[in-house]
Amino acid sequence: MSKFLAKLKEVSFSVIPVTVMVLILHFTVIPMETTLVFRFLIGAALIILGLTFFLMGVDTSITPIGSITGSTVSKSNKIWAVIISGLLLGFFICIAEPDLHILAGQVHSITAGSIAKSSIVLIVSLGIAAMLALGLVRIIRDVPLQRILLILYGIIFALGLLVPPEFLAIAFDASGAATGATTVPFILALAAGVSSLKKDREGADKERFGLVAITFAGPTIAIMLMSILSKADRITGALPIAAVESSSVLGPFIAVLPSIAREALIAILPILVVFLVFQVVAFKLPKASVKNILSGMLLTFIGLVMFLLGANAGFMEVGNAVGYNIALLDNKGLLILIGFIIGVVTVLAEPAAYVLVDEVEQVTNGNLKRSVVLFTLSLGVGAAVSLSMVRILIPQVQLWHYLLPGYIISLAMTYFVPELFSGIAFDSGAVVSGPMTATFILAFAHGVADAVEHASLLVDGFGIVAMVAMTPIIALQILGFIYNRKPNVEEPITEQELSTEQEPISITFEADI
């Protein structure tokens, strides 16, 4: 119970700023319907409880499953086995990612079915599968992360010259959505399990990060290839108009609950099946450990249902309304400022962000505090939303004007920052572009793009997830550069000093509830 209360307090302090921000806007510059505000408050409460249960469930289920699976796969010492395992794990975990289904549904709806939801989910999952296999091979073969990232982003920007602007935005956003609430914790744990077998502890800690960054490139490449091979023409889109506006406070929650529960079940089921199969074939864990993992999976499911219910029925509509109404104001500078604040406070409610910062604090032996990482991530996301608002307001500014120099800077910095920090930074880009980004921030951008006369929903409304995924990479690498040259130490902090002397991952679990 003490762990539950601690998590609840932590999550409350994270979600409350978003709630307060929206309420301040409601009572000052953009008054909204009372029913809409009440739904938003209910959604906030559901997100707080859901995020609490989700994080507790991840700690006792998804994280240990990923760690044990990674260790088991890498023990085979057979590259073909690692590749096949990576392909299967990547495909089945990604195809069930709720964030991906949210984004694919929005693309399907806005394009009136021109880009089918099922096509996006399938293509993106194949991209994740291929990159996860590549990332696992990289860890085992000790290939430098910089080399892989340079090749992958070279391919991305080469393909980017051949695709329409609409597909460029959707391709980058797909990578952010595919690395969400369930995939990121599993991939982080999988990387920890594979790297834990390395005899060199410093090398193991470096390899623990970077797998998410490699998988992040998969969906972008896959969507671009889909566009090129299908020879798709430019497409148009518009926000769908609801046939009936509900005046009920609880009505929308009840209406979407069955589909949300189904999506959450689909998200959890593949991981559960993977665990049960490996338990019979290889793990052979004691019954007590299996029971704790299954209990954790139940908590994860409950938390994911509550979180997605609050985000979909309570947050998305408000995000749309806030963006639309602020964009109609005469003071466009206010839109940029509010966008920055929304970005700062929204990332604090991302589930996977807490999984990452806990891993970072653990692997750096406390040298890098979780609060510092969260603050840096928040600044990066705030900058991303502000820059996206500028892009929507000024038609001459295009998405690639940000992404090309941004990723060139990010890749160049990998040669001046310790590899551990580079892996953490590139992983963070995927981590912060989770459920809250796919719902509230993306809905906010769609509302703004719908209100601005010259803006395109597909070109300008999408792409904000790509920005949110890029700016934290630069922000955290700057943080790593600063930490590596702290003036209060005689010599720069080395990767060896950053590495931890922690014991290998244990597979003994305790139930706290």
Coordinates of C-alpha atoms in Angstrom, one line a residue:
M1 CA 0.0 0.0 0.0
S2 CA 2.9 2.4 0.7
K3 CA 4.2 1.9 -2.8
F4 CA 0.8 2.6 -4.2
L5 CA 0.4 5.9 -2.2
A6 CA 3.9 7.0 -3.3
K7 CA 3.1 6.3 -6.9
L8 CA -0.2 8.1 -6.6
K9 CA 1.4 11.1 -5.1
E10 CA 4.1 11.2 -7.8
V11 CA 1.6 10.9 -10.6
S12 CA -0.8 13.4 -9.1
F13 CA 1.9 16.1 -9.1
S14 CA 2.5 15.2 -12.8
V15 CA -1.0 15.4 -14.1
I16 CA -2.3 18.3 -12.0
P17 CA -0.2 20.9 -13.9
V18 CA -2.0 19.9 -17.1
T19 CA -5.3 20.1 -15.5
V20 CA -4.6 23.5 -13.8
M21 CA -3.3 24.9 -17.1
V22 CA -6.6 24.0 -19.0
L23 CA -8.7 25.4 -16.1
I24 CA -6.8 28.7 -16.2
L25 CA -7.4 29.0 -19.9
H26 CA -11.1 28.1 -19.4
F27 CA -11.6 30.8 -16.8
T28 CA -9.6 33.5 -18.7
V29 CA -9.1 33.5 -22.4
I30 CA -11.0 30.6 -23.9
P31 CA -14.2 29.7 -21.9
M32 CA -15.5 26.2 -22.8
E33 CA -18.8 24.4 -22.3
T34 CA -19.3 23.3 -18.7
T35 CA -20.0 19.7 -19.8
L36 CA -16.7 19.6 -21.6
V37 CA -14.8 20.9 -18.6
F38 CA -16.4 18.3 -16.3
R39 CA -15.5 15.5 -18.7
F40 CA -12.0 16.8 -18.7
L41 CA -11.8 16.7 -14.9
I42 CA -13.1 13.1 -14.9
G43 CA -10.5 12.3 -17.5
A44 CA -7.8 13.8 -15.4
A45 CA -8.8 11.7 -12.4
L46 CA -8.9 8.5 -14.5
I47 CA -5.4 9.3 -15.9
I48 CA -4.0 9.8 -12.4
L49 CA -5.4 6.5 -11.2
G50 CA -4.7 4.7 -14.4
L51 CA -1.1 5.9 -14.6
T52 CA -0.5 4.8 -11.0
F53 CA -1.8 1.3 -11.6
F54 CA 0.1 1.1 -15.0
L55 CA 3.5 2.0 -13.5
M56 CA 3.1 -0.4 -10.7
G57 CA 2.1 -3.1 -13.1
V58 CA 5.0 -2.4 -15.4
D59 CA 7.5 -2.7 -12.5
T60 CA 6.3 -6.2 -11.6
S61 CA 5.4 -7.6 -15.1
I62 CA 6.5 -6.0 -18.3
T63 CA 10.0 -5.0 -17.1
P64 CA 10.9 -8.4 -15.7
I65 CA 9.5 -10.2 -18.6
G66 CA 11.5 -8.1 -21.0
S67 CA 14.7 -8.5 -19.0
I68 CA 14.4 -12.3 -18.7
T69 CA 13.4 -12.7 -22.4
G70 CA 16.5 -10.6 -23.4
S71 CA 18.8 -12.7 -21.3
T72 CA 17.3 -16.0 -22.5
V73 CA 17.5 -15.0 -26.2
S74 CA 21.1 -13.7 -26.0
K75 CA 22.3 -16.9 -24.2
S76 CA 21.8 -18.9 -27.4
N77 CA 24.8 -17.2 -29.0
K78 CA 23.1 -17.7 -32.4
I79 CA 22.5 -14.6 -34.5
W80 CA 19.7 -16.2 -36.5
A81 CA 17.9 -17.0 -33.3
V82 CA 18.3 -13.4 -32.1
I83 CA 17.0 -12.1 -35.4
I84 CA 14.0 -14.3 -35.5
S85 CA 13.2 -13.5 -31.9
G86 CA 13.5 -9.7 -32.6
L87 CA 11.3 -9.9 -35.6
L88 CA 8.5 -11.8 -33.8
L89 CA 8.7 -9.8 -30.6
G90 CA 8.8 -6.5 -32.4
F91 CA 5.9 -7.3 -34.6
F92 CA 3.5 -8.7 -32.0
I93 CA 4.3 -6.0 -29.4
C94 CA 4.0 -3.1 -31.8
I95 CA 0.8 -4.3 -33.6
A96 CA -0.9 -4.1 -30.2
E97 CA 0.4 -0.7 -29.2
P98 CA -2.6 1.5 -28.2
D99 CA -0.8 4.8 -29.2
L100 CA -0.3 3.4 -32.7
H101 CA -4.0 2.6 -33.0
I102 CA -4.8 6.1 -31.8
L103 CA -2.7 7.8 -34.5
A104 CA -3.7 5.4 -37.2
G105 CA -7.4 6.0 -36.3
Q106 CA -6.8 9.8 -36.5
V107 CA -5.1 9.5 -39.9
H108 CA -7.9 7.2 -41.2
S109 CA -10.6 9.6 -40.0
I110 CA -9.0 12.8 -41.2
T111 CA -8.3 11.3 -44.7
A112 CA -11.8 9.8 -44.9
G113 CA -10.3 6.3 -45.3
S114 CA -7.7 7.2 -48.0
I115 CA -5.1 5.9 -45.7
A116 CA -6.5 2.8 -44.0
K117 CA -5.9 2.3 -40.3
S118 CA -5.1 -1.4 -40.8
S119 CA -2.5 -0.5 -43.4
I120 CA -0.6 1.9 -41.1
V121 CA -0.7 -0.6 -38.1
L122 CA 0.6 -3.4 -40.3
I123 CA 3.4 -1.4 -42.1
V124 CA 4.6 0.3 -38.9
S125 CA 4.7 -3.1 -37.0
L126 CA 6.9 -4.5 -39.7
G127 CA 9.2 -1.5 -39.5
I128 CA 9.5 -1.9 -35.7
A129 CA 10.1 -5.7 -36.1
A130 CA 13.0 -5.2 -38.5
M131 CA 14.7 -2.5 -36.4
L132 CA 14.3 -4.4 -33.1
A133 CA 16.1 -7.4 -34.7
L134 CA 18.8 -5.0 -36.0
G135 CA 19.1 -3.4 -32.5
L136 CA 19.5 -6.7 -30.7
V137 CA 22.3 -7.8 -33.2
R138 CA 24.0 -4.4 -32.6
I139 CA 24.1 -5.1 -28.8
I140 CA 25.5 -8.6 -29.2
R141 CA 28.1 -7.6 -31.8
D142 CA 29.1 -4.3 -30.0
V143 CA 28.4 -2.1 -33.1
P144 CA 28.7 1.6 -32.1
L145 CA 25.3 3.3 -31.8
Q146 CA 26.5 6.4 -33.8
R147 CA 27.3 4.3 -36.8
I148 CA 23.8 2.6 -36.9
L149 CA 22.0 5.9 -36.3
L150 CA 24.0 7.7 -39.1
I151 CA 23.0 5.0 -41.6
L152 CA 19.4 4.9 -40.5
Y153 CA 18.8 8.6 -40.6
G154 CA 20.8 8.9 -43.9
I155 CA 18.2 6.4 -45.3
I156 CA 15.4 8.4 -43.8
F157 CA 16.4 11.7 -45.2
A158 CA 17.2 10.2 -48.6
L159 CA 13.7 8.7 -48.7
G160 CA 12.2 12.0 -47.5
L161 CA 13.2 13.6 -50.8
L162 CA 10.8 11.2 -52.6
V163 CA 7.7 11.4 -50.5
P164 CA 4.9 14.1 -50.4
P165 CA 4.9 16.5 -47.4
E166 CA 1.7 14.8 -46.0
F167 CA 3.4 11.4 -45.8
L168 CA 6.6 12.9 -44.4
A169 CA 4.6 14.2 -41.4
I170 CA 2.7 11.0 -40.9
A171 CA 5.9 8.9 -41.2
F172 CA 7.7 10.7 -38.4
D173 CA 4.6 10.8 -36.3
A174 CA 4.1 7.0 -36.7
S175 CA 7.5 6.4 -35.1
G176 CA 6.5 8.4 -32.1
A177 CA 3.2 6.6 -31.7
A178 CA 4.6 3.2 -32.2
T179 CA 7.0 3.6 -29.3
G180 CA 4.4 4.1 -26.6
A181 CA 3.1 2.9 -23.3
T182 CA 3.6 -0.8 -23.8
T183 CA 6.4 -1.0 -26.3
V184 CA 8.9 1.3 -24.6
P185 CA 9.0 -0.5 -21.2
F186 CA 9.3 -3.8 -22.9
I187 CA 12.1 -2.7 -25.3
L188 CA 14.0 -1.0 -22.4
A189 CA 13.8 -4.2 -20.4
L190 CA 14.7 -6.4 -23.3
A191 CA 17.8 -4.3 -23.9
A192 CA 18.7 -4.5 -20.2
G193 CA 18.3 -8.3 -20.3
V194 CA 20.6 -8.7 -23.4
S195 CA 23.2 -6.3 -22.2
S196 CA 23.3 -7.7 -18.6
L197 CA 25.2 -10.8 -19.9
K198 CA 28.1 -8.7 -21.0
K199 CA 31.2 -9.2 -18.8
D200 CA 32.2 -5.5 -19.2
R201 CA 29.9 -3.6 -16.8
E202 CA 30.6 -0.2 -18.4
G203 CA 29.9 -1.7 -21.9
A204 CA 26.7 -3.3 -20.6
D205 CA 25.4 0.0 -19.2
K206 CA 26.1 1.8 -22.5
E207 CA 24.3 -0.9 -24.5
R208 CA 21.3 -0.8 -22.2
F209 CA 20.2 2.4 -24.0
G210 CA 19.8 2.9 -27.8
L211 CA 17.6 0.0 -28.7
V212 CA 14.5 2.2 -28.5
A213 CA 16.2 4.8 -30.7
I214 CA 17.0 2.2 -33.4
T215 CA 13.4 0.8 -33.4
F216 CA 12.2 4.4 -33.5
A217 CA 13.5 4.7 -37.1
G218 CA 11.6 1.7 -38.3
P219 CA 8.1 3.1 -38.7
T220 CA 9.4 6.2 -40.5
I221 CA 11.3 4.2 -43.1
A222 CA 8.3 1.8 -43.4
I223 CA 5.7 4.5 -44.1
M224 CA 8.0 6.3 -46.5
L225 CA 8.6 3.0 -48.5
M226 CA 4.8 2.4 -48.5
S227 CA 4.3 5.9 -50.0
I228 CA 7.0 5.4 -52.7
L229 CA 6.1 1.8 -53.6
S230 CA 2.3 2.6 -53.7
K231 CA 3.0 5.7 -55.8
A232 CA 0.4 7.5 -53.6
D233 CA -0.6 10.9 -54.8
R234 CA -1.0 13.8 -52.5
I235 CA -4.0 13.5 -50.2
T236 CA -6.3 16.0 -48.4
G237 CA -8.0 15.8 -45.1
A238 CA -10.4 17.5 -42.7
L239 CA -11.5 17.1 -39.2
P240 CA -14.5 14.8 -39.0
I241 CA -17.7 16.5 -37.7
A242 CA -19.5 14.6 -35.0
A243 CA -23.0 13.7 -36.0
V244 CA -24.3 14.2 -32.5
E245 CA -22.8 16.4 -29.8
S246 CA -23.3 14.7 -26.4
S247 CA -24.5 16.8 -23.6
S248 CA -23.9 14.0 -21.1
V249 CA -20.9 14.1 -18.8
L250 CA -20.5 10.3 -18.6
G251 CA -21.9 9.4 -22.0
P252 CA -18.6 9.6 -24.0
F253 CA -16.8 7.5 -21.3
I254 CA -19.4 4.8 -21.5
A255 CA -19.5 4.8 -25.3
V256 CA -15.7 4.3 -25.7
L257 CA -15.1 1.9 -22.8
P258 CA -15.7 -1.3 -24.7
S259 CA -13.3 -0.3 -27.5
I260 CA -10.7 1.0 -25.0
A261 CA -10.9 -2.2 -23.0
R262 CA -10.5 -4.3 -26.2
E263 CA -7.4 -2.2 -27.3
A264 CA -5.8 -2.5 -23.9
L265 CA -6.4 -6.3 -23.8
I266 CA -4.9 -6.6 -27.3
A267 CA -1.9 -4.6 -26.1
I268 CA -1.3 -6.8 -23.1
L269 CA -2.1 -10.2 -24.6
P270 CA 0.9 -10.6 -26.9
I271 CA 3.3 -9.8 -24.0
L272 CA 1.4 -12.3 -21.8
V273 CA 1.6 -15.0 -24.5
V274 CA 5.3 -14.4 -25.0
F275 CA 5.9 -14.8 -21.3
L276 CA 3.8 -18.0 -21.0
V277 CA 5.5 -19.6 -24.0
F278 CA 9.0 -18.7 -22.7
Q279 CA 8.0 -19.8 -19.2
V280 CA 7.1 -23.3 -20.5
V281 CA 10.1 -23.6 -22.9
A282 CA 12.9 -21.7 -21.1
F283 CA 12.2 -19.6 -18.0
K284 CA 10.9 -22.3 -15.6
L285 CA 10.3 -19.6 -12.9
P286 CA 8.8 -20.6 -9.5
K287 CA 5.1 -20.4 -9.1
A288 CA 5.4 -17.4 -6.7
S289 CA 7.2 -15.4 -9.4
V290 CA 4.7 -16.3 -12.1
K291 CA 1.9 -15.3 -9.8
N292 CA 3.4 -11.9 -9.2
I293 CA 4.0 -11.3 -12.9
L294 CA 0.4 -12.3 -13.7
S295 CA -0.8 -9.9 -11.0
G296 CA 1.4 -7.2 -12.4
M297 CA -0.1 -7.8 -15.9
L298 CA -3.6 -7.4 -14.4
L299 CA -2.6 -4.1 -12.8
T300 CA -1.1 -3.0 -16.1
F301 CA -4.3 -3.8 -18.0
I302 CA -6.5 -2.0 -15.5
G303 CA -4.2 1.0 -15.5
L304 CA -4.0 1.2 -19.3
V305 CA -7.8 1.0 -19.6
M306 CA -8.3 3.8 -17.1
F307 CA -5.5 5.9 -18.7
L308 CA -6.7 5.5 -22.3
L309 CA -10.3 6.1 -21.2
G310 CA -9.4 9.4 -19.5
A311 CA -7.2 10.5 -22.4
N312 CA -9.7 9.6 -25.2
A313 CA -13.0 10.7 -23.6
G314 CA -11.7 13.5 -21.5
F315 CA -8.5 15.0 -23.0
M316 CA -8.7 14.8 -26.8
E317 CA -11.9 16.9 -27.2
V318 CA -10.6 19.5 -24.9
G319 CA -7.2 19.5 -26.6
N320 CA -9.0 20.2 -29.9
A321 CA -11.1 22.9 -28.4
V322 CA -8.2 24.6 -26.7
G323 CA -6.1 24.7 -29.8
Y324 CA -8.9 25.9 -32.1
N325 CA -10.0 28.7 -29.7
I326 CA -6.5 30.0 -28.9
A327 CA -5.6 30.0 -32.7
L328 CA -8.6 32.3 -33.2
L329 CA -7.2 35.0 -30.8
D330 CA -5.6 38.0 -32.4
N331 CA -2.4 37.6 -30.3
K332 CA -0.6 34.8 -32.1
G333 CA 2.3 35.1 -29.6
L334 CA 0.0 33.9 -26.9
L335 CA -0.5 30.7 -29.0
I336 CA 3.3 30.1 -29.1
L337 CA 3.6 30.7 -25.3
I338 CA 0.7 28.5 -24.4
G339 CA 2.0 25.8 -26.7
F340 CA 5.3 25.9 -24.8
I341 CA 3.6 25.6 -21.4
I342 CA 1.3 22.8 -22.7
G343 CA 4.3 20.9 -23.9
V344 CA 6.2 21.3 -20.6
V345 CA 3.3 20.1 -18.4
T346 CA 2.0 17.4 -20.7
V347 CA 5.2 15.3 -20.9
L348 CA 5.1 15.0 -17.2
A349 CA 2.0 12.7 -17.6
E350 CA 3.7 10.4 -20.1
P351 CA 3.7 6.8 -18.6
A352 CA 6.9 5.6 -20.4
A353 CA 8.8 8.7 -19.4
Y354 CA 8.9 7.5 -15.8
V355 CA 10.1 4.1 -16.8
L356 CA 13.0 5.8 -18.7
V357 CA 14.0 8.2 -15.9
D358 CA 14.0 5.4 -13.3
E359 CA 16.3 3.4 -15.6
V360 CA 18.6 6.4 -16.1
E361 CA 18.9 7.1 -12.4
Q362 CA 19.6 3.5 -11.7
V363 CA 22.2 3.0 -14.4
T364 CA 24.0 6.2 -13.5
N365 CA 24.1 5.2 -9.8
G366 CA 22.3 8.4 -8.9
N367 CA 24.7 10.8 -10.7
L368 CA 21.8 11.8 -13.0
K369 CA 18.6 12.5 -10.9
R370 CA 15.3 11.6 -12.4
S371 CA 14.0 15.1 -11.6
V372 CA 16.7 16.6 -13.7
V373 CA 16.0 14.3 -16.6
L374 CA 12.2 15.0 -16.4
F375 CA 12.9 18.8 -16.3
T376 CA 15.1 18.6 -19.4
L377 CA 12.6 16.5 -21.2
S378 CA 9.9 19.0 -20.4
L379 CA 11.9 21.9 -21.8
G380 CA 12.6 19.9 -25.0
V381 CA 8.9 19.1 -25.5
G382 CA 7.8 22.6 -24.7
A383 CA 10.2 23.9 -27.4
A384 CA 8.9 21.3 -29.8
V385 CA 5.2 22.4 -29.4
S386 CA 6.2 26.1 -29.7
L387 CA 8.1 25.5 -32.9
S388 CA 5.2 23.5 -34.3
M389 CA 2.9 26.4 -33.6
V390 CA 5.3 28.7 -35.6
R391 CA 5.2 26.2 -38.4
I392 CA 1.4 26.2 -38.5
L393 CA 1.2 30.0 -38.4
I394 CA 3.9 30.7 -41.0
P395 CA 3.2 28.7 -44.3
Q396 CA 6.8 29.2 -45.5
V397 CA 8.1 27.1 -42.6
Q398 CA 8.0 23.4 -43.4
L399 CA 8.6 20.3 -41.2
W400 CA 11.9 19.4 -42.8
H401 CA 13.2 22.9 -42.0
Y402 CA 13.2 21.7 -38.4
L403 CA 13.9 18.0 -38.8
L404 CA 16.9 18.1 -41.1
P405 CA 19.1 20.5 -39.1
G406 CA 17.8 19.0 -35.8
Y407 CA 18.8 15.5 -36.6
I408 CA 22.1 16.6 -38.1
I409 CA 22.9 18.4 -34.8
S410 CA 21.7 15.4 -32.8
L411 CA 23.9 13.0 -34.7
A412 CA 26.9 15.3 -34.6
M413 CA 26.6 15.7 -30.9
T414 CA 27.0 11.9 -30.4
Y415 CA 30.7 12.4 -31.1
F416 CA 31.1 14.9 -28.3
V417 CA 28.9 13.3 -25.6
P418 CA 29.5 10.0 -23.8
E419 CA 27.8 7.1 -25.6
L420 CA 25.7 6.4 -22.6
F421 CA 24.1 9.8 -22.8
S422 CA 23.6 9.5 -26.6
G423 CA 21.7 6.3 -26.1
I424 CA 19.6 7.8 -23.3
A425 CA 18.9 10.9 -25.4
F426 CA 17.8 9.1 -28.5
D427 CA 15.7 6.7 -26.4
S428 CA 14.0 9.7 -24.8
G429 CA 12.8 11.0 -28.1
A430 CA 10.7 7.9 -28.5
V431 CA 9.7 7.8 -24.9
V432 CA 8.1 11.3 -24.6
S433 CA 6.0 10.8 -27.8
G434 CA 3.5 8.5 -26.0
P435 CA -0.2 8.5 -25.2
M436 CA -0.4 12.1 -23.9
T437 CA 1.3 13.3 -27.0
A438 CA -0.8 11.1 -29.3
T439 CA -4.0 12.4 -27.7
F440 CA -3.8 15.9 -26.1
I441 CA -0.9 17.5 -27.9
L442 CA -1.8 16.1 -31.3
A443 CA -5.4 17.1 -30.8
F444 CA -4.3 20.6 -29.8
A445 CA -2.3 20.9 -33.1
H446 CA -5.2 19.7 -35.1
G447 CA -7.4 22.3 -33.5
V448 CA -4.9 25.0 -34.3
A449 CA -4.4 23.8 -37.9
D450 CA -8.2 23.7 -38.4
A451 CA -8.6 27.3 -37.2
V452 CA -5.7 28.8 -39.2
E453 CA -7.0 29.5 -42.7
H454 CA -4.0 28.7 -44.8
A455 CA -2.9 25.6 -42.8
S456 CA -3.3 22.0 -43.9
L457 CA -4.5 19.4 -41.4
L458 CA -2.3 16.7 -42.9
V459 CA 0.9 18.8 -43.5
D460 CA 0.7 21.1 -40.5
G461 CA -1.6 19.2 -38.1
F462 CA 0.6 16.2 -38.2
G463 CA 4.3 16.4 -37.6
I464 CA 4.1 17.7 -34.1
V465 CA 4.8 14.2 -32.7
A466 CA 8.0 14.2 -34.8
M467 CA 9.0 17.5 -33.3
V468 CA 8.3 16.2 -29.8
A469 CA 10.5 13.2 -30.5
M470 CA 13.4 15.2 -31.8
T471 CA 13.9 18.2 -29.4
P472 CA 14.5 16.1 -26.2
I473 CA 17.4 14.3 -28.0
I474 CA 19.2 17.6 -28.3
A475 CA 18.2 18.7 -24.8
L476 CA 19.5 15.6 -23.1
Q477 CA 22.7 15.5 -25.1
I478 CA 23.4 19.1 -24.0
L479 CA 22.7 17.9 -20.4
G480 CA 25.1 15.0 -20.9
F481 CA 27.7 17.5 -22.2
I482 CA 27.3 19.7 -19.2
Y483 CA 27.4 16.7 -16.7
N484 CA 30.6 15.5 -18.4
R485 CA 32.3 18.8 -17.7
K486 CA 30.9 19.7 -14.3
P487 CA 33.2 22.4 -12.7
N488 CA 32.9 20.9 -9.2
V489 CA 35.0 17.9 -10.1
E490 CA 38.7 17.8 -11.0
E491 CA 38.2 15.7 -14.2
P492 CA 35.3 15.2 -16.5
I493 CA 32.9 12.4 -15.5
T494 CA 33.7 9.4 -17.6
E495 CA 31.4 6.6 -18.7
Q496 CA 33.1 4.4 -16.1
E497 CA 32.1 6.8 -13.3
L498 CA 28.6 7.0 -14.7
S499 CA 28.2 3.2 -14.7
T500 CA 26.8 1.5 -11.7
E501 CA 28.0 -1.4 -9.6
Q502 CA 24.5 -2.8 -9.3
E503 CA 23.9 -6.5 -9.1
P504 CA 22.6 -8.4 -12.1
I505 CA 18.8 -8.2 -12.6
S506 CA 17.0 -10.5 -10.2
I507 CA 13.9 -12.5 -11.1
T508 CA 12.5 -12.6 -7.6
F509 CA 9.4 -10.4 -7.2
E510 CA 7.4 -9.2 -4.3
A511 CA 3.7 -8.3 -4.3
D512 CA 3.0 -4.9 -2.8
I513 CA -0.7 -5.0 -3.2

